mmCIF file of C-alpha atoms in Angstrom:
data_model
loop_
_atom_site.group_PDB
_atom_site.id
_atom_site.type_symbol
_atom_site.label_atom_id
_atom_site.label_comp_id
_atom_site.label_asym_id
_atom_site.label_seq_id
_atom_site.Cartn_x
_atom_site.Cartn_y
_atom_site.Cartn_z
ATOM 1 C CA UNK A 1 105.185 103.692 116.567
ATOM 2 C CA UNK A 2 105.839 99.969 116.159
ATOM 3 C CA UNK A 3 103.344 98.696 113.589
ATOM 4 C CA UNK A 4 104.023 95.073 114.606
ATOM 5 C CA UNK A 5 104.629 94.067 111.000
ATOM 6 C CA UNK A 6 108.140 92.674 111.327
ATOM 7 C CA UNK A 7 108.460 89.168 109.902
ATOM 8 C CA UNK A 8 105.055 89.170 108.226
ATOM 9 C CA UNK A 9 104.580 88.564 104.496
ATOM 10 C CA UNK A 10 102.985 91.014 102.065
ATOM 11 C CA UNK A 11 102.001 90.774 98.416
ATOM 12 C CA UNK A 12 101.950 94.130 96.622
ATOM 13 C CA UNK A 13 100.692 94.412 93.038
ATOM 14 C CA UNK A 14 101.790 97.141 90.654
ATOM 15 C CA UNK A 15 104.928 97.493 92.767
ATOM 16 C CA UNK A 16 107.495 98.764 90.291
ATOM 17 C CA UNK A 17 106.592 102.454 90.467
ATOM 18 C CA UNK A 18 104.337 105.074 91.990
ATOM 19 C CA UNK A 19 102.116 104.076 94.893
ATOM 20 C CA UNK A 20 103.062 100.403 94.694
ATOM 21 C CA UNK A 21 106.769 101.121 94.900
ATOM 22 C CA UNK A 22 106.221 103.426 97.873
ATOM 23 C CA UNK A 23 104.120 100.739 99.589
ATOM 24 C CA UNK A 24 106.716 98.029 98.976
ATOM 25 C CA UNK A 25 109.508 100.221 100.350
ATOM 26 C CA UNK A 26 107.481 101.215 103.403
ATOM 27 C CA UNK A 27 106.533 97.631 104.278
ATOM 28 C CA UNK A 28 110.135 96.496 103.840
ATOM 29 C CA UNK A 29 111.236 99.299 106.171
ATOM 30 C CA UNK A 30 108.766 97.937 108.741
ATOM 31 C CA UNK A 31 110.520 94.568 108.607
ATOM 32 C CA UNK A 32 108.097 92.763 106.319
ATOM 33 C CA UNK A 33 108.959 90.288 103.594
ATOM 34 C CA UNK A 34 107.455 91.538 100.347
ATOM 35 C CA UNK A 35 106.474 89.828 97.117
ATOM 36 C CA UNK A 36 106.315 92.595 94.527
ATOM 37 C CA UNK A 37 104.288 91.943 91.379
ATOM 38 C CA UNK A 38 104.680 94.004 88.212
ATOM 39 C CA UNK A 39 105.151 93.531 84.491
ATOM 40 C CA UNK A 40 108.783 94.603 84.702
ATOM 41 C CA UNK A 41 111.438 95.763 87.081
ATOM 42 C CA UNK A 42 112.410 99.381 87.655
ATOM 43 C CA UNK A 43 115.346 101.309 89.074
ATOM 44 C CA UNK A 44 113.264 102.026 92.167
ATOM 45 C CA UNK A 45 112.436 98.376 92.703
ATOM 46 C CA UNK A 46 116.051 97.352 92.089
ATOM 47 C CA UNK A 47 117.091 99.791 94.829
ATOM 48 C CA UNK A 48 114.969 97.771 97.296
ATOM 49 C CA UNK A 49 116.535 94.444 96.315
ATOM 50 C CA UNK A 50 117.509 92.092 99.132
ATOM 51 C CA UNK A 51 116.564 88.890 100.856
ATOM 52 C CA UNK A 52 113.226 90.248 102.030
ATOM 53 C CA UNK A 53 112.038 91.219 98.539
ATOM 54 C CA UNK A 54 110.978 88.875 95.748
ATOM 55 C CA UNK A 55 109.895 90.286 92.399
ATOM 56 C CA UNK A 56 107.388 88.305 90.335
ATOM 57 C CA UNK A 57 107.167 89.514 86.717
ATOM 58 C CA UNK A 58 103.531 89.105 85.662
ATOM 59 C CA UNK A 59 100.887 90.759 83.537
ATOM 60 C CA UNK A 60 97.867 91.008 85.808
ATOM 61 C CA UNK A 61 95.591 91.102 82.765
ATOM 62 C CA UNK A 62 96.313 87.360 82.606
ATOM 63 C CA UNK A 63 93.618 85.658 84.725
ATOM 64 C CA UNK A 64 96.165 83.153 86.059
ATOM 65 C CA UNK A 65 98.713 85.786 87.135
ATOM 66 C CA UNK A 66 97.327 86.828 90.559
ATOM 67 C CA UNK A 67 97.215 83.216 91.709
ATOM 68 C CA UNK A 68 100.817 82.704 90.609
ATOM 69 C CA UNK A 69 101.923 85.707 92.645
ATOM 70 C CA UNK A 70 100.248 84.422 95.800
ATOM 71 C CA UNK A 71 101.670 80.933 95.191
ATOM 72 C CA UNK A 72 105.140 82.446 94.925
ATOM 73 C CA UNK A 73 104.684 84.187 98.293
ATOM 74 C CA UNK A 74 103.773 80.845 99.865
ATOM 75 C CA UNK A 75 106.735 79.158 98.185
ATOM 76 C CA UNK A 76 109.282 81.809 99.189
ATOM 77 C CA UNK A 77 108.034 82.909 102.605
ATOM 78 C CA UNK A 78 105.515 80.311 103.757
ATOM 79 C CA UNK A 79 102.270 82.245 103.439
ATOM 80 C CA UNK A 80 100.539 85.610 103.058
ATOM 81 C CA UNK A 81 99.567 88.009 105.849
ATOM 82 C CA UNK A 82 98.902 91.181 103.851
ATOM 83 C CA UNK A 83 97.641 91.769 100.315
ATOM 84 C CA UNK A 84 97.801 95.228 98.776
ATOM 85 C CA UNK A 85 95.822 95.408 95.537
ATOM 86 C CA UNK A 86 97.469 98.465 94.078
ATOM 87 C CA UNK A 87 97.694 97.631 90.364
ATOM 88 C CA UNK A 88 95.304 99.872 88.494
ATOM 89 C CA UNK A 89 94.876 102.974 86.417
ATOM 90 C CA UNK A 90 95.222 102.834 82.648
ATOM 91 C CA UNK A 91 95.519 99.248 81.398
ATOM 92 C CA UNK A 92 98.788 98.476 79.558
ATOM 93 C CA UNK A 93 99.043 100.547 76.398
ATOM 94 C CA UNK A 94 96.136 102.861 77.307
ATOM 95 C CA UNK A 95 96.433 106.606 77.842
ATOM 96 C CA UNK A 96 94.043 108.477 80.112
ATOM 97 C CA UNK A 97 92.094 110.703 80.564
ATOM 98 C CA UNK A 98 89.224 110.095 78.215
ATOM 99 C CA UNK A 99 86.799 113.000 78.255
ATOM 100 C CA UNK A 100 83.421 111.432 77.459
ATOM 101 C CA UNK A 101 81.299 108.381 78.171
ATOM 102 C CA UNK A 102 81.183 107.880 74.391
ATOM 103 C CA UNK A 103 84.955 107.522 74.100
ATOM 104 C CA UNK A 104 85.641 104.007 75.497
ATOM 105 C CA UNK A 105 84.529 101.004 73.457
ATOM 106 C CA UNK A 106 83.277 97.670 74.820
ATOM 107 C CA UNK A 107 86.843 96.379 74.659
ATOM 108 C CA UNK A 108 88.050 99.443 76.575
ATOM 109 C CA UNK A 109 85.474 98.759 79.294
ATOM 110 C CA UNK A 110 86.471 95.097 79.510
ATOM 111 C CA UNK A 111 90.170 95.951 79.778
ATOM 112 C CA UNK A 112 89.510 98.597 82.424
ATOM 113 C CA UNK A 113 87.573 96.159 84.594
ATOM 114 C CA UNK A 114 90.099 93.357 84.049
ATOM 115 C CA UNK A 115 92.947 95.539 85.255
ATOM 116 C CA UNK A 116 91.266 97.574 87.985
ATOM 117 C CA UNK A 117 88.779 95.114 89.465
ATOM 118 C CA UNK A 118 89.065 91.530 88.262
ATOM 119 C CA UNK A 119 92.822 91.293 88.928
ATOM 120 C CA UNK A 120 92.101 92.247 92.544
ATOM 121 C CA UNK A 121 89.219 89.765 92.764
ATOM 122 C CA UNK A 122 91.547 86.980 91.617
ATOM 123 C CA UNK A 123 94.348 87.984 93.976
ATOM 124 C CA UNK A 124 91.915 88.059 96.906
ATOM 125 C CA UNK A 125 90.473 84.685 95.937
ATOM 126 C CA UNK A 126 93.980 83.209 96.040
ATOM 127 C CA UNK A 127 95.134 85.034 99.179
ATOM 128 C CA UNK A 128 92.217 84.511 101.570
ATOM 129 C CA UNK A 129 92.724 80.755 102.049
ATOM 130 C CA UNK A 130 96.384 81.418 102.885
ATOM 131 C CA UNK A 131 95.420 84.122 105.377
ATOM 132 C CA UNK A 132 92.841 81.878 107.025
ATOM 133 C CA UNK A 133 95.457 79.162 107.341
ATOM 134 C CA UNK A 134 97.589 81.622 109.353
ATOM 135 C CA UNK A 135 94.718 82.824 111.517
ATOM 136 C CA UNK A 136 93.865 86.027 109.658
ATOM 137 C CA UNK A 137 95.345 88.870 107.681
ATOM 138 C CA UNK A 138 94.752 92.246 106.100
ATOM 139 C CA UNK A 139 93.731 93.243 102.586
ATOM 140 C CA UNK A 140 94.111 96.836 101.443
ATOM 141 C CA UNK A 141 92.467 97.739 98.143
ATOM 142 C CA UNK A 142 93.646 100.889 96.395
ATOM 143 C CA UNK A 143 90.549 102.549 94.944
ATOM 144 C CA UNK A 144 90.102 106.169 93.841
ATOM 145 C CA UNK A 145 88.172 109.280 94.694
ATOM 146 C CA UNK A 146 86.632 108.823 91.241
ATOM 147 C CA UNK A 147 84.627 105.920 92.660
ATOM 148 C CA UNK A 148 82.525 108.402 94.643
ATOM 149 C CA UNK A 149 82.875 111.493 92.447
ATOM 150 C CA UNK A 150 81.241 110.616 89.108
ATOM 151 C CA UNK A 151 82.307 112.728 86.145
ATOM 152 C CA UNK A 152 82.282 112.526 82.347
ATOM 153 C CA UNK A 153 86.054 111.935 82.436
ATOM 154 C CA UNK A 154 87.278 108.308 82.759
ATOM 155 C CA UNK A 155 83.777 106.928 83.321
ATOM 156 C CA UNK A 156 84.909 103.309 82.916
ATOM 157 C CA UNK A 157 87.716 103.763 85.459
ATOM 158 C CA UNK A 158 85.383 105.329 88.033
ATOM 159 C CA UNK A 159 82.875 102.512 87.591
ATOM 160 C CA UNK A 160 85.555 99.858 88.107
ATOM 161 C CA UNK A 161 86.756 101.561 91.290
ATOM 162 C CA UNK A 162 83.185 101.879 92.568
ATOM 163 C CA UNK A 163 83.031 98.109 92.200
ATOM 164 C CA UNK A 164 86.222 97.871 94.252
ATOM 165 C CA UNK A 165 84.612 99.851 97.075
ATOM 166 C CA UNK A 166 81.569 97.583 97.075
ATOM 167 C CA UNK A 167 83.768 94.486 96.992
ATOM 168 C CA UNK A 168 85.710 95.728 100.013
ATOM 169 C CA UNK A 169 82.564 96.109 102.096
ATOM 170 C CA UNK A 170 81.250 92.679 101.116
ATOM 171 C CA UNK A 171 84.546 90.946 101.899
ATOM 172 C CA UNK A 172 84.850 92.668 105.258
ATOM 173 C CA UNK A 173 81.443 91.343 106.246
ATOM 174 C CA UNK A 174 82.125 87.770 105.183
ATOM 175 C CA UNK A 175 85.696 87.322 106.380
ATOM 176 C CA UNK A 176 85.996 89.788 109.259
ATOM 177 C CA UNK A 177 84.694 87.217 111.779
ATOM 178 C CA UNK A 178 87.494 84.892 110.606
ATOM 179 C CA UNK A 179 90.206 87.465 111.203
ATOM 180 C CA UNK A 180 90.662 88.924 107.730
ATOM 181 C CA UNK A 181 90.287 92.703 107.673
ATOM 182 C CA UNK A 182 89.547 94.400 104.342
ATOM 183 C CA UNK A 183 89.831 98.157 103.826
ATOM 184 C CA UNK A 184 90.092 100.656 101.012
ATOM 185 C CA UNK A 185 92.417 103.600 100.445
ATOM 186 C CA UNK A 186 91.045 106.131 97.957
ATOM 187 C CA UNK A 187 93.675 108.492 96.570
ATOM 188 C CA UNK A 188 92.974 111.634 94.656
ATOM 189 C CA UNK A 189 95.314 112.525 91.790
ATOM 190 C CA UNK A 190 98.763 111.215 92.741
ATOM 191 C CA UNK A 191 102.069 112.363 91.286
ATOM 192 C CA UNK A 192 102.890 109.123 89.467
ATOM 193 C CA UNK A 193 103.901 108.055 85.961
ATOM 194 C CA UNK A 194 100.214 108.075 84.978
ATOM 195 C CA UNK A 195 100.523 111.858 85.130
ATOM 196 C CA UNK A 196 104.187 112.525 84.461
ATOM 197 C CA UNK A 197 105.293 110.148 81.697
ATOM 198 C CA UNK A 198 105.483 111.354 78.112
ATOM 199 C CA UNK A 199 102.013 111.235 76.597
ATOM 200 C CA UNK A 200 100.480 110.787 80.063
ATOM 201 C CA UNK A 201 97.621 112.634 81.720
ATOM 202 C CA UNK A 202 99.541 115.889 82.141
ATOM 203 C CA UNK A 203 100.370 116.009 78.424
ATOM 204 C CA UNK A 204 96.814 115.113 77.402
ATOM 205 C CA UNK A 205 95.310 117.789 79.635
ATOM 206 C CA UNK A 206 97.942 120.296 78.499
ATOM 207 C CA UNK A 207 96.858 119.699 74.904
ATOM 208 C CA UNK A 208 93.221 120.303 75.821
ATOM 209 C CA UNK A 209 93.986 123.389 77.921
ATOM 210 C CA UNK A 210 96.567 124.922 75.599
ATOM 211 C CA UNK A 211 99.334 124.907 78.175
ATOM 212 C CA UNK A 212 102.380 122.795 79.112
ATOM 213 C CA UNK A 213 102.959 119.710 81.270
ATOM 214 C CA UNK A 214 104.594 121.545 84.183
ATOM 215 C CA UNK A 215 101.750 124.029 84.421
ATOM 216 C CA UNK A 216 99.235 121.177 84.485
ATOM 217 C CA UNK A 217 101.081 119.405 87.298
ATOM 218 C CA UNK A 218 101.654 122.523 89.391
ATOM 219 C CA UNK A 219 98.442 124.475 88.946
ATOM 220 C CA UNK A 220 95.995 123.452 86.200
ATOM 221 C CA UNK A 221 95.245 119.944 87.506
ATOM 222 C CA UNK A 222 94.978 120.943 91.195
ATOM 223 C CA UNK A 223 92.622 123.784 90.262
ATOM 224 C CA UNK A 224 90.604 121.668 87.798
ATOM 225 C CA UNK A 225 90.118 118.931 90.411
ATOM 226 C CA UNK A 226 89.450 121.324 93.296
ATOM 227 C CA UNK A 227 92.329 120.125 95.462
ATOM 228 C CA UNK A 228 92.234 122.008 98.754
ATOM 229 C CA UNK A 229 95.955 121.448 99.292
ATOM 230 C CA UNK A 230 96.778 122.948 95.905
ATOM 231 C CA UNK A 231 98.990 120.027 94.865
ATOM 232 C CA UNK A 232 98.880 116.423 93.729
ATOM 233 C CA UNK A 233 99.236 113.724 96.372
ATOM 234 C CA UNK A 234 102.673 112.213 97.037
ATOM 235 C CA UNK A 235 102.791 108.384 96.722
ATOM 236 C CA UNK A 236 104.395 108.110 100.156
ATOM 237 C CA UNK A 237 101.319 109.683 101.707
ATOM 238 C CA UNK A 238 99.293 106.752 100.385
ATOM 239 C CA UNK A 239 101.890 104.195 101.481
ATOM 240 C CA UNK A 240 101.854 105.451 105.067
ATOM 241 C CA UNK A 241 98.105 104.856 105.345
ATOM 242 C CA UNK A 242 98.423 101.426 103.724
ATOM 243 C CA UNK A 243 101.048 100.417 106.294
ATOM 244 C CA UNK A 244 98.796 101.455 109.171
ATOM 245 C CA UNK A 245 95.845 99.509 107.761
ATOM 246 C CA UNK A 246 98.053 96.457 107.240
ATOM 247 C CA UNK A 247 99.164 96.623 110.865
ATOM 248 C CA UNK A 248 97.617 94.608 113.700
ATOM 249 C CA UNK A 249 97.315 97.979 115.446
ATOM 250 C CA UNK A 250 94.345 98.586 113.121
ATOM 251 C CA UNK A 251 92.699 95.440 114.428
ATOM 252 C CA UNK A 252 89.247 97.022 114.773
ATOM 253 C CA UNK A 253 89.319 98.734 111.383
ATOM 254 C CA UNK A 254 87.584 96.814 108.605
ATOM 255 C CA UNK A 255 85.198 97.697 105.805
ATOM 256 C CA UNK A 256 86.453 101.285 105.983
ATOM 257 C CA UNK A 257 87.507 103.727 103.282
ATOM 258 C CA UNK A 258 90.443 106.039 103.962
ATOM 259 C CA UNK A 259 90.541 109.051 101.664
ATOM 260 C CA UNK A 260 93.940 110.596 100.887
ATOM 261 C CA UNK A 261 93.051 113.010 98.114
ATOM 262 C CA UNK A 262 94.202 116.547 98.858
ATOM 263 C CA UNK A 263 90.592 117.587 99.446
ATOM 264 C CA UNK A 264 89.233 116.284 96.115
ATOM 265 C CA UNK A 265 86.054 114.822 97.639
ATOM 266 C CA UNK A 266 83.830 117.503 99.124
ATOM 267 C CA UNK A 267 80.709 115.530 100.086
ATOM 268 C CA UNK A 268 79.923 114.581 103.672
#
């Protein structure tokens, strides 16, 4: 299926690994020009290098950083058609999960919201005028099943992502009539560095459960989180949905949430 994305310009945050890297690669494969924002490069991002990819090294905890990324897209490619707010998860230097509401401090809450919500707010604020100048565009916000499945674990993260869901709906109402579609993709647990890196979620849960990292990834985590598929989500499965939502072929889809979570959410 031709997604009609060839020649369009996308900004993807958190693009050096995991979901963001898969999104950047997928949009490039569809013929888009991609501005990839991340704190550093990676082997995966280097493998995508070419004339259609520009990497902008930024720390999105810096309030000025999202605007600089959008400005770079305008400078390099003339505008912005698609914004994918993917950066999120543990803020730099933070390890998750935390297992109680009492665990995060005020500073932890502020950092979580800066990284998972406010960075997206700032990127959207910078991108929308550029989209309107080009007659419209598409924003895809990467949220989480945790936004709609409250739990004592990672309470601050779930609250930030719930804000992302609300933001998406509000933006779709205001800017949909002007041609800017805004949608959310809510992953469940995804097989990314958040889980797999040393000291990451798999190791933390393994320490709590008295088992090892591989067992957590293969069976403990899927069982603990009630995943119907019995496995963590692959980043490419998220990227495929993002590409469809970015496409003009989704022209009547706005203010929607697409859940790609292995069956994590059970509610109707």
